[in-house]
């Protein structure tokens, strides 16, 4: 976003920051950050955080940076760093700067030494399970570690040797000395450093001890001059620890504050990098950018406009109450935007041959070619028109013909007249079947008086159908997608969201035909296949289109049902 674009939607964070600015907190300066861990690709939930972080800063003339929270060498990779930056750029945001928590490892270490020297931290040589068990629980007292009151020199010695690599993973850790009886579990002597032998994507093998989230986050905020550290509700209980760390350090500059808001969740959707990664490694999907994935790369390939995603994130407002949004509500925003921008084209996904038996032939016996001028987008006159070729050799959608029409079927059947969009009225006269008895061709006649699709005598037809002239068509493949998770709340029944993966979430149609103009759609662009939905041209595979969303506004239907 290049200028503030804050909607009227309620946003308690914006209100809180406004109050701080008015009161001159931190000199009225506003700085935020988006702090992803580079352990996977960003998903739709992250889009909410990004939009919140950037829009808050911009509303007050401040800056938003990206800081990679790269404190766990075992899960983080440079591939993810690059992908995350590309996603943020795609969403339309430009970070003031890109930082890495790993750049502060030396400072964080020095600050930890300082805590130990002041009797505020100690090296605990118990194993992780013992430490966890001693932490107690709500209403269950904590047990102090026997190492808690060891002399500072002893802890300093062990901490230095931890850093030097003398001990195995899990042999010891550095803990803050706060209060083992605190009501807040995070204050019961939290771990600040642990030993990790993995290879770090940036510091390589320089370190074998790594700060925990709690020791790295607030301090990184302080180092960078972040004023408002916006995060999701699961960090609410960490806030006293965030503040304890900052209270016990000499800060280099302004004092940051943590503000939490509710995560963005959707029905039929999982927003957890770890679980999404499992779908990729288990081969359930083709990759992080599979069009069914709720990742930003997936949604992009699927044809979701970035502006629809950020629009949605702004419009829902920001609160502290967790709520699961209907995925149809996001799709409605996508559909509304695409309706305004997408060029209309004709494509037939499951072709059935339609031969017009009274269509004129030229001297060589070939079907005469006629050209029709059709509008590219009725929503936007400036998009103009294009020419579509029409002949007696057509294909129509299989489901638009019924040999024995069921009740309320108003499309083509023997003896019935329908409109071929923008061309002529045609009447089916007969069918051709294969040995198995399946209809493979429909024979029809056209009325030459109905050029453009209207009869001079004003007679009405009940249905208008799309079509493609076979000699002018291009082959297409089309991906049709159903929900990747069958359950509205994945994992509701078993506790494991991946149990609800829908095994039939993709249908790939390989026999589709499209009008000639479809050969020229650039990768990534979305067009409307008339009557079928919005389809995004795959960025890598020419001729492959992914259905972004259908045409029907399912969200409106859901709202209508809810209102009843
Ligand atoms: P995941 O569990 O998917 O890895 P995470 O919270 O661990 O998510 P991070 O990379 O640590 O992912 O998150 C970066 C930022 O994005 C954090 O500030 C986090 O609060 C925020 N965030 C993550 N998921 C959501 C979500 N579903 N809705 C809103 N914000 C989110
Ligand atoms: Mg995380």
mmCIF file with all atom_site columns, C-alpha atoms in Angstrom, residues 228-366:
data_model
loop_
_atom_site.group_PDB
_atom_site.id
_atom_site.type_symbol
_atom_site.label_atom_id
_atom_site.label_alt_id
_atom_site.label_comp_id
_atom_site.label_asym_id
_atom_site.label_entity_id
_atom_site.label_seq_id
_atom_site.pdbx_PDB_ins_code
_atom_site.Cartn_x
_atom_site.Cartn_y
_atom_site.Cartn_z
_atom_site.occupancy
_atom_site.B_iso_or_equiv
_atom_site.pdbx_formal_charge
_atom_site.auth_seq_id
_atom_site.auth_comp_id
_atom_site.auth_asym_id
_atom_site.auth_atom_id
_atom_site.pdbx_PDB_model_num
ATOM 1   C CA . UNK A 1 228 ? 4.053   -1.522  18.812  1.00 0.00 ? 228 UNK A CA 1
ATOM 2   C CA . UNK A 1 229 ? 4.794   -5.222  18.604  1.00 0.00 ? 229 UNK A CA 1
ATOM 3   C CA . UNK A 1 230 ? 1.586   -6.693  17.208  1.00 0.00 ? 230 UNK A CA 1
ATOM 4   C CA . UNK A 1 231 ? 1.063   -10.445 17.497  1.00 0.00 ? 231 UNK A CA 1
ATOM 5   C CA . UNK A 1 232 ? -1.665  -13.043 17.895  1.00 0.00 ? 232 UNK A CA 1
ATOM 6   C CA . UNK A 1 233 ? -3.567  -14.041 21.032  1.00 0.00 ? 233 UNK A CA 1
ATOM 7   C CA . UNK A 1 234 ? -1.469  -17.082 21.879  1.00 0.00 ? 234 UNK A CA 1
ATOM 8   C CA . UNK A 1 235 ? 1.232   -14.638 23.003  1.00 0.00 ? 235 UNK A CA 1
ATOM 9   C CA . UNK A 1 236 ? -1.106  -12.873 25.413  1.00 0.00 ? 236 UNK A CA 1
ATOM 10  C CA . UNK A 1 237 ? 0.141   -14.995 28.296  1.00 0.00 ? 237 UNK A CA 1
ATOM 11  C CA . UNK A 1 238 ? 3.765   -14.282 27.279  1.00 0.00 ? 238 UNK A CA 1
ATOM 12  C CA . UNK A 1 239 ? 3.305   -10.539 27.675  1.00 0.00 ? 239 UNK A CA 1
ATOM 13  C CA . UNK A 1 240 ? 4.363   -10.365 31.351  1.00 0.00 ? 240 UNK A CA 1
ATOM 14  C CA . UNK A 1 241 ? 7.576   -12.133 30.328  1.00 0.00 ? 241 UNK A CA 1
ATOM 15  C CA . UNK A 1 242 ? 8.025   -9.813  27.338  1.00 0.00 ? 242 UNK A CA 1
ATOM 16  C CA . UNK A 1 243 ? 7.783   -6.925  29.800  1.00 0.00 ? 243 UNK A CA 1
ATOM 17  C CA . UNK A 1 244 ? 9.978   -8.595  32.436  1.00 0.00 ? 244 UNK A CA 1
ATOM 18  C CA . UNK A 1 245 ? 12.811  -8.975  29.933  1.00 0.00 ? 245 UNK A CA 1
ATOM 19  C CA . UNK A 1 246 ? 12.591  -5.348  28.857  1.00 0.00 ? 246 UNK A CA 1
ATOM 20  C CA . UNK A 1 247 ? 12.259  -4.144  32.429  1.00 0.00 ? 247 UNK A CA 1
ATOM 21  C CA . UNK A 1 248 ? 15.490  -5.869  33.355  1.00 0.00 ? 248 UNK A CA 1
ATOM 22  C CA . UNK A 1 249 ? 17.647  -4.548  30.539  1.00 0.00 ? 249 UNK A CA 1
ATOM 23  C CA . UNK A 1 250 ? 19.079  -1.179  29.735  1.00 0.00 ? 250 UNK A CA 1
ATOM 24  C CA . UNK A 1 251 ? 17.248  -0.518  26.499  1.00 0.00 ? 251 UNK A CA 1
ATOM 25  C CA . UNK A 1 252 ? 19.087  1.082   23.622  1.00 0.00 ? 252 UNK A CA 1
ATOM 26  C CA . UNK A 1 253 ? 16.123  3.314   22.775  1.00 0.00 ? 253 UNK A CA 1
ATOM 27  C CA . UNK A 1 254 ? 12.329  3.408   22.943  1.00 0.00 ? 254 UNK A CA 1
ATOM 28  C CA . UNK A 1 255 ? 10.280  0.919   24.885  1.00 0.00 ? 255 UNK A CA 1
ATOM 29  C CA . UNK A 1 256 ? 8.164   -1.413  22.719  1.00 0.00 ? 256 UNK A CA 1
ATOM 30  C CA . UNK A 1 257 ? 4.809   -2.793  23.848  1.00 0.00 ? 257 UNK A CA 1
ATOM 31  C CA . UNK A 1 258 ? 3.178   -6.020  22.765  1.00 0.00 ? 258 UNK A CA 1
ATOM 32  C CA . UNK A 1 259 ? -0.444  -5.944  21.559  1.00 0.00 ? 259 UNK A CA 1
ATOM 33  C CA . UNK A 1 260 ? -2.291  -9.156  20.735  1.00 0.00 ? 260 UNK A CA 1
ATOM 34  C CA . UNK A 1 261 ? -5.217  -9.759  18.380  1.00 0.00 ? 261 UNK A CA 1
ATOM 35  C CA . UNK A 1 262 ? -7.248  -12.793 17.282  1.00 0.00 ? 262 UNK A CA 1
ATOM 36  C CA . UNK A 1 263 ? -5.804  -15.072 14.621  1.00 0.00 ? 263 UNK A CA 1
ATOM 37  C CA . UNK A 1 264 ? -7.571  -15.220 11.288  1.00 0.00 ? 264 UNK A CA 1
ATOM 38  C CA . UNK A 1 265 ? -9.075  -18.649 10.730  1.00 0.00 ? 265 UNK A CA 1
ATOM 39  C CA . UNK A 1 266 ? -11.393 -19.924 8.004   1.00 0.00 ? 266 UNK A CA 1
ATOM 40  C CA . UNK A 1 267 ? -13.765 -22.818 7.637   1.00 0.00 ? 267 UNK A CA 1
ATOM 41  C CA . UNK A 1 268 ? -12.394 -25.755 5.594   1.00 0.00 ? 268 UNK A CA 1
ATOM 42  C CA . UNK A 1 269 ? -8.916  -24.290 6.074   1.00 0.00 ? 269 UNK A CA 1
ATOM 43  C CA . UNK A 1 270 ? -5.854  -25.038 8.153   1.00 0.00 ? 270 UNK A CA 1
ATOM 44  C CA . UNK A 1 271 ? -3.486  -22.209 9.018   1.00 0.00 ? 271 UNK A CA 1
ATOM 45  C CA . UNK A 1 272 ? -0.458  -23.845 10.501  1.00 0.00 ? 272 UNK A CA 1
ATOM 46  C CA . UNK A 1 273 ? 2.821   -23.934 8.641   1.00 0.00 ? 273 UNK A CA 1
ATOM 47  C CA . UNK A 1 274 ? 3.723   -27.195 10.286  1.00 0.00 ? 274 UNK A CA 1
ATOM 48  C CA . UNK A 1 275 ? 0.582   -28.965 9.078   1.00 0.00 ? 275 UNK A CA 1
ATOM 49  C CA . UNK A 1 276 ? 0.725   -27.404 5.634   1.00 0.00 ? 276 UNK A CA 1
ATOM 50  C CA . UNK A 1 277 ? 4.282   -28.627 5.381   1.00 0.00 ? 277 UNK A CA 1
ATOM 51  C CA . UNK A 1 278 ? 3.087   -32.151 6.155   1.00 0.00 ? 278 UNK A CA 1
ATOM 52  C CA . UNK A 1 279 ? 0.654   -31.950 3.230   1.00 0.00 ? 279 UNK A CA 1
ATOM 53  C CA . UNK A 1 280 ? 3.593   -31.067 0.992   1.00 0.00 ? 280 UNK A CA 1
ATOM 54  C CA . UNK A 1 281 ? 6.015   -33.682 2.294   1.00 0.00 ? 281 UNK A CA 1
ATOM 55  C CA . UNK A 1 282 ? 3.341   -36.396 2.285   1.00 0.00 ? 282 UNK A CA 1
ATOM 56  C CA . UNK A 1 283 ? 2.499   -35.597 -1.328  1.00 0.00 ? 283 UNK A CA 1
ATOM 57  C CA . UNK A 1 284 ? -1.157  -34.832 -0.566  1.00 0.00 ? 284 UNK A CA 1
ATOM 58  C CA . UNK A 1 285 ? -0.707  -31.678 -2.657  1.00 0.00 ? 285 UNK A CA 1
ATOM 59  C CA . UNK A 1 286 ? 1.754   -30.887 -5.449  1.00 0.00 ? 286 UNK A CA 1
ATOM 60  C CA . UNK A 1 287 ? 3.680   -28.344 -3.390  1.00 0.00 ? 287 UNK A CA 1
ATOM 61  C CA . UNK A 1 288 ? 3.358   -25.210 -1.284  1.00 0.00 ? 288 UNK A CA 1
ATOM 62  C CA . UNK A 1 289 ? 1.937   -23.466 -4.349  1.00 0.00 ? 289 UNK A CA 1
ATOM 63  C CA . UNK A 1 290 ? -0.700  -26.071 -5.170  1.00 0.00 ? 290 UNK A CA 1
ATOM 64  C CA . UNK A 1 291 ? -3.865  -24.093 -6.023  1.00 0.00 ? 291 UNK A CA 1
ATOM 65  C CA . UNK A 1 292 ? -5.736  -25.847 -3.206  1.00 0.00 ? 292 UNK A CA 1
ATOM 66  C CA . UNK A 1 293 ? -3.329  -24.662 -0.527  1.00 0.00 ? 293 UNK A CA 1
ATOM 67  C CA . UNK A 1 294 ? -4.272  -21.744 1.767   1.00 0.00 ? 294 UNK A CA 1
ATOM 68  C CA . UNK A 1 295 ? -0.745  -20.448 1.288   1.00 0.00 ? 295 UNK A CA 1
ATOM 69  C CA . UNK A 1 296 ? -0.272  -17.105 -0.426  1.00 0.00 ? 296 UNK A CA 1
ATOM 70  C CA . UNK A 1 297 ? 1.650   -18.824 -3.238  1.00 0.00 ? 297 UNK A CA 1
ATOM 71  C CA . UNK A 1 298 ? -1.204  -21.314 -3.599  1.00 0.00 ? 298 UNK A CA 1
ATOM 72  C CA . UNK A 1 299 ? -3.917  -18.693 -3.633  1.00 0.00 ? 299 UNK A CA 1
ATOM 73  C CA . UNK A 1 300 ? -1.908  -16.657 -6.095  1.00 0.00 ? 300 UNK A CA 1
ATOM 74  C CA . UNK A 1 301 ? -1.650  -19.602 -8.476  1.00 0.00 ? 301 UNK A CA 1
ATOM 75  C CA . UNK A 1 302 ? -5.353  -20.189 -7.956  1.00 0.00 ? 302 UNK A CA 1
ATOM 76  C CA . UNK A 1 303 ? -5.995  -16.611 -9.131  1.00 0.00 ? 303 UNK A CA 1
ATOM 77  C CA . UNK A 1 304 ? -6.894  -14.807 -5.918  1.00 0.00 ? 304 UNK A CA 1
ATOM 78  C CA . UNK A 1 305 ? -6.016  -11.136 -6.418  1.00 0.00 ? 305 UNK A CA 1
ATOM 79  C CA . UNK A 1 306 ? -3.694  -9.850  -3.687  1.00 0.00 ? 306 UNK A CA 1
ATOM 80  C CA . UNK A 1 307 ? -5.924  -6.810  -3.317  1.00 0.00 ? 307 UNK A CA 1
ATOM 81  C CA . UNK A 1 308 ? -8.937  -9.016  -2.549  1.00 0.00 ? 308 UNK A CA 1
ATOM 82  C CA . UNK A 1 309 ? -6.992  -10.663 0.263   1.00 0.00 ? 309 UNK A CA 1
ATOM 83  C CA . UNK A 1 310 ? -5.855  -7.391  1.823   1.00 0.00 ? 310 UNK A CA 1
ATOM 84  C CA . UNK A 1 311 ? -9.307  -5.877  1.298   1.00 0.00 ? 311 UNK A CA 1
ATOM 85  C CA . UNK A 1 312 ? -10.850 -8.757  3.209   1.00 0.00 ? 312 UNK A CA 1
ATOM 86  C CA . UNK A 1 313 ? -8.281  -8.489  6.005   1.00 0.00 ? 313 UNK A CA 1
ATOM 87  C CA . UNK A 1 314 ? -9.023  -4.791  6.445   1.00 0.00 ? 314 UNK A CA 1
ATOM 88  C CA . UNK A 1 315 ? -12.780 -5.130  6.197   1.00 0.00 ? 315 UNK A CA 1
ATOM 89  C CA . UNK A 1 316 ? -13.150 -7.771  8.916   1.00 0.00 ? 316 UNK A CA 1
ATOM 90  C CA . UNK A 1 317 ? -11.605 -5.436  11.462  1.00 0.00 ? 317 UNK A CA 1
ATOM 91  C CA . UNK A 1 318 ? -9.409  -6.479  14.365  1.00 0.00 ? 318 UNK A CA 1
ATOM 92  C CA . UNK A 1 319 ? -10.475 -7.771  17.729  1.00 0.00 ? 319 UNK A CA 1
ATOM 93  C CA . UNK A 1 320 ? -9.287  -10.057 20.490  1.00 0.00 ? 320 UNK A CA 1
ATOM 94  C CA . UNK A 1 321 ? -12.093 -12.563 20.011  1.00 0.00 ? 321 UNK A CA 1
ATOM 95  C CA . UNK A 1 322 ? -11.186 -15.640 18.004  1.00 0.00 ? 322 UNK A CA 1
ATOM 96  C CA . UNK A 1 323 ? -13.644 -16.332 15.208  1.00 0.00 ? 323 UNK A CA 1
ATOM 97  C CA . UNK A 1 324 ? -13.636 -18.647 12.237  1.00 0.00 ? 324 UNK A CA 1
ATOM 98  C CA . UNK A 1 325 ? -14.682 -16.865 9.078   1.00 0.00 ? 325 UNK A CA 1
ATOM 99  C CA . UNK A 1 326 ? -16.552 -18.603 6.309   1.00 0.00 ? 326 UNK A CA 1
ATOM 100 C CA . UNK A 1 327 ? -14.190 -19.246 3.438   1.00 0.00 ? 327 UNK A CA 1
ATOM 101 C CA . UNK A 1 328 ? -17.111 -18.287 1.171   1.00 0.00 ? 328 UNK A CA 1
ATOM 102 C CA . UNK A 1 329 ? -16.886 -14.730 2.531   1.00 0.00 ? 329 UNK A CA 1
ATOM 103 C CA . UNK A 1 330 ? -13.327 -14.394 1.244   1.00 0.00 ? 330 UNK A CA 1
ATOM 104 C CA . UNK A 1 331 ? -14.326 -15.994 -2.046  1.00 0.00 ? 331 UNK A CA 1
ATOM 105 C CA . UNK A 1 332 ? -17.130 -13.439 -2.381  1.00 0.00 ? 332 UNK A CA 1
ATOM 106 C CA . UNK A 1 333 ? -14.601 -10.604 -2.221  1.00 0.00 ? 333 UNK A CA 1
ATOM 107 C CA . UNK A 1 334 ? -12.451 -12.402 -4.787  1.00 0.00 ? 334 UNK A CA 1
ATOM 108 C CA . UNK A 1 335 ? -15.463 -12.918 -7.062  1.00 0.00 ? 335 UNK A CA 1
ATOM 109 C CA . UNK A 1 336 ? -16.539 -9.295  -6.765  1.00 0.00 ? 336 UNK A CA 1
ATOM 110 C CA . UNK A 1 337 ? -13.098 -8.056  -7.810  1.00 0.00 ? 337 UNK A CA 1
ATOM 111 C CA . UNK A 1 338 ? -12.753 -10.530 -10.647 1.00 0.00 ? 338 UNK A CA 1
ATOM 112 C CA . UNK A 1 339 ? -16.210 -9.675  -11.921 1.00 0.00 ? 339 UNK A CA 1
ATOM 113 C CA . UNK A 1 340 ? -14.995 -6.131  -12.395 1.00 0.00 ? 340 UNK A CA 1
ATOM 114 C CA . UNK A 1 341 ? -11.663 -6.987  -13.980 1.00 0.00 ? 341 UNK A CA 1
ATOM 115 C CA . UNK A 1 342 ? -11.748 -10.402 -15.678 1.00 0.00 ? 342 UNK A CA 1
ATOM 116 C CA . UNK A 1 343 ? -12.139 -10.683 -19.441 1.00 0.00 ? 343 UNK A CA 1
ATOM 117 C CA . UNK A 1 344 ? -14.985 -12.946 -20.574 1.00 0.00 ? 344 UNK A CA 1
ATOM 118 C CA . UNK A 1 345 ? -14.074 -15.883 -22.761 1.00 0.00 ? 345 UNK A CA 1
ATOM 119 C CA . UNK A 1 346 ? -15.818 -19.030 -23.936 1.00 0.00 ? 346 UNK A CA 1
ATOM 120 C CA . UNK A 1 347 ? -14.477 -22.446 -23.075 1.00 0.00 ? 347 UNK A CA 1
ATOM 121 C CA . UNK A 1 348 ? -16.088 -25.853 -22.973 1.00 0.00 ? 348 UNK A CA 1
ATOM 122 C CA . UNK A 1 349 ? -14.805 -28.049 -20.174 1.00 0.00 ? 349 UNK A CA 1
ATOM 123 C CA . UNK A 1 350 ? -16.437 -31.375 -21.149 1.00 0.00 ? 350 UNK A CA 1
ATOM 124 C CA . UNK A 1 351 ? -17.040 -31.051 -24.873 1.00 0.00 ? 351 UNK A CA 1
ATOM 125 C CA . UNK A 1 352 ? -19.914 -32.613 -26.750 1.00 0.00 ? 352 UNK A CA 1
ATOM 126 C CA . UNK A 1 353 ? -19.920 -32.260 -30.532 1.00 0.00 ? 353 UNK A CA 1
ATOM 127 C CA . UNK A 1 354 ? -22.749 -30.121 -31.921 1.00 0.00 ? 354 UNK A CA 1
ATOM 128 C CA . UNK A 1 355 ? -23.104 -30.210 -35.708 1.00 0.00 ? 355 UNK A CA 1
ATOM 129 C CA . UNK A 1 356 ? -25.375 -27.752 -37.476 1.00 0.00 ? 356 UNK A CA 1
ATOM 130 C CA . UNK A 1 357 ? -26.728 -29.711 -40.393 1.00 0.00 ? 357 UNK A CA 1
ATOM 131 C CA . UNK A 1 358 ? -28.132 -26.748 -42.367 1.00 0.00 ? 358 UNK A CA 1
ATOM 132 C CA . UNK A 1 359 ? -24.991 -24.628 -41.975 1.00 0.00 ? 359 UNK A CA 1
ATOM 133 C CA . UNK A 1 360 ? -23.668 -23.420 -45.350 1.00 0.00 ? 360 UNK A CA 1
ATOM 134 C CA . UNK A 1 361 ? -20.563 -24.958 -46.884 1.00 0.00 ? 361 UNK A CA 1
ATOM 135 C CA . UNK A 1 362 ? -18.136 -23.267 -49.236 1.00 0.00 ? 362 UNK A CA 1
ATOM 136 C CA . UNK A 1 363 ? -17.150 -24.551 -52.695 1.00 0.00 ? 363 UNK A CA 1
ATOM 137 C CA . UNK A 1 364 ? -14.613 -26.946 -51.105 1.00 0.00 ? 364 UNK A CA 1
ATOM 138 C CA . UNK A 1 365 ? -17.214 -28.420 -48.823 1.00 0.00 ? 365 UNK A CA 1
ATOM 139 C CA . UNK A 1 366 ? -15.849 -26.701 -45.723 1.00 0.00 ? 366 UNK A CA 1
#
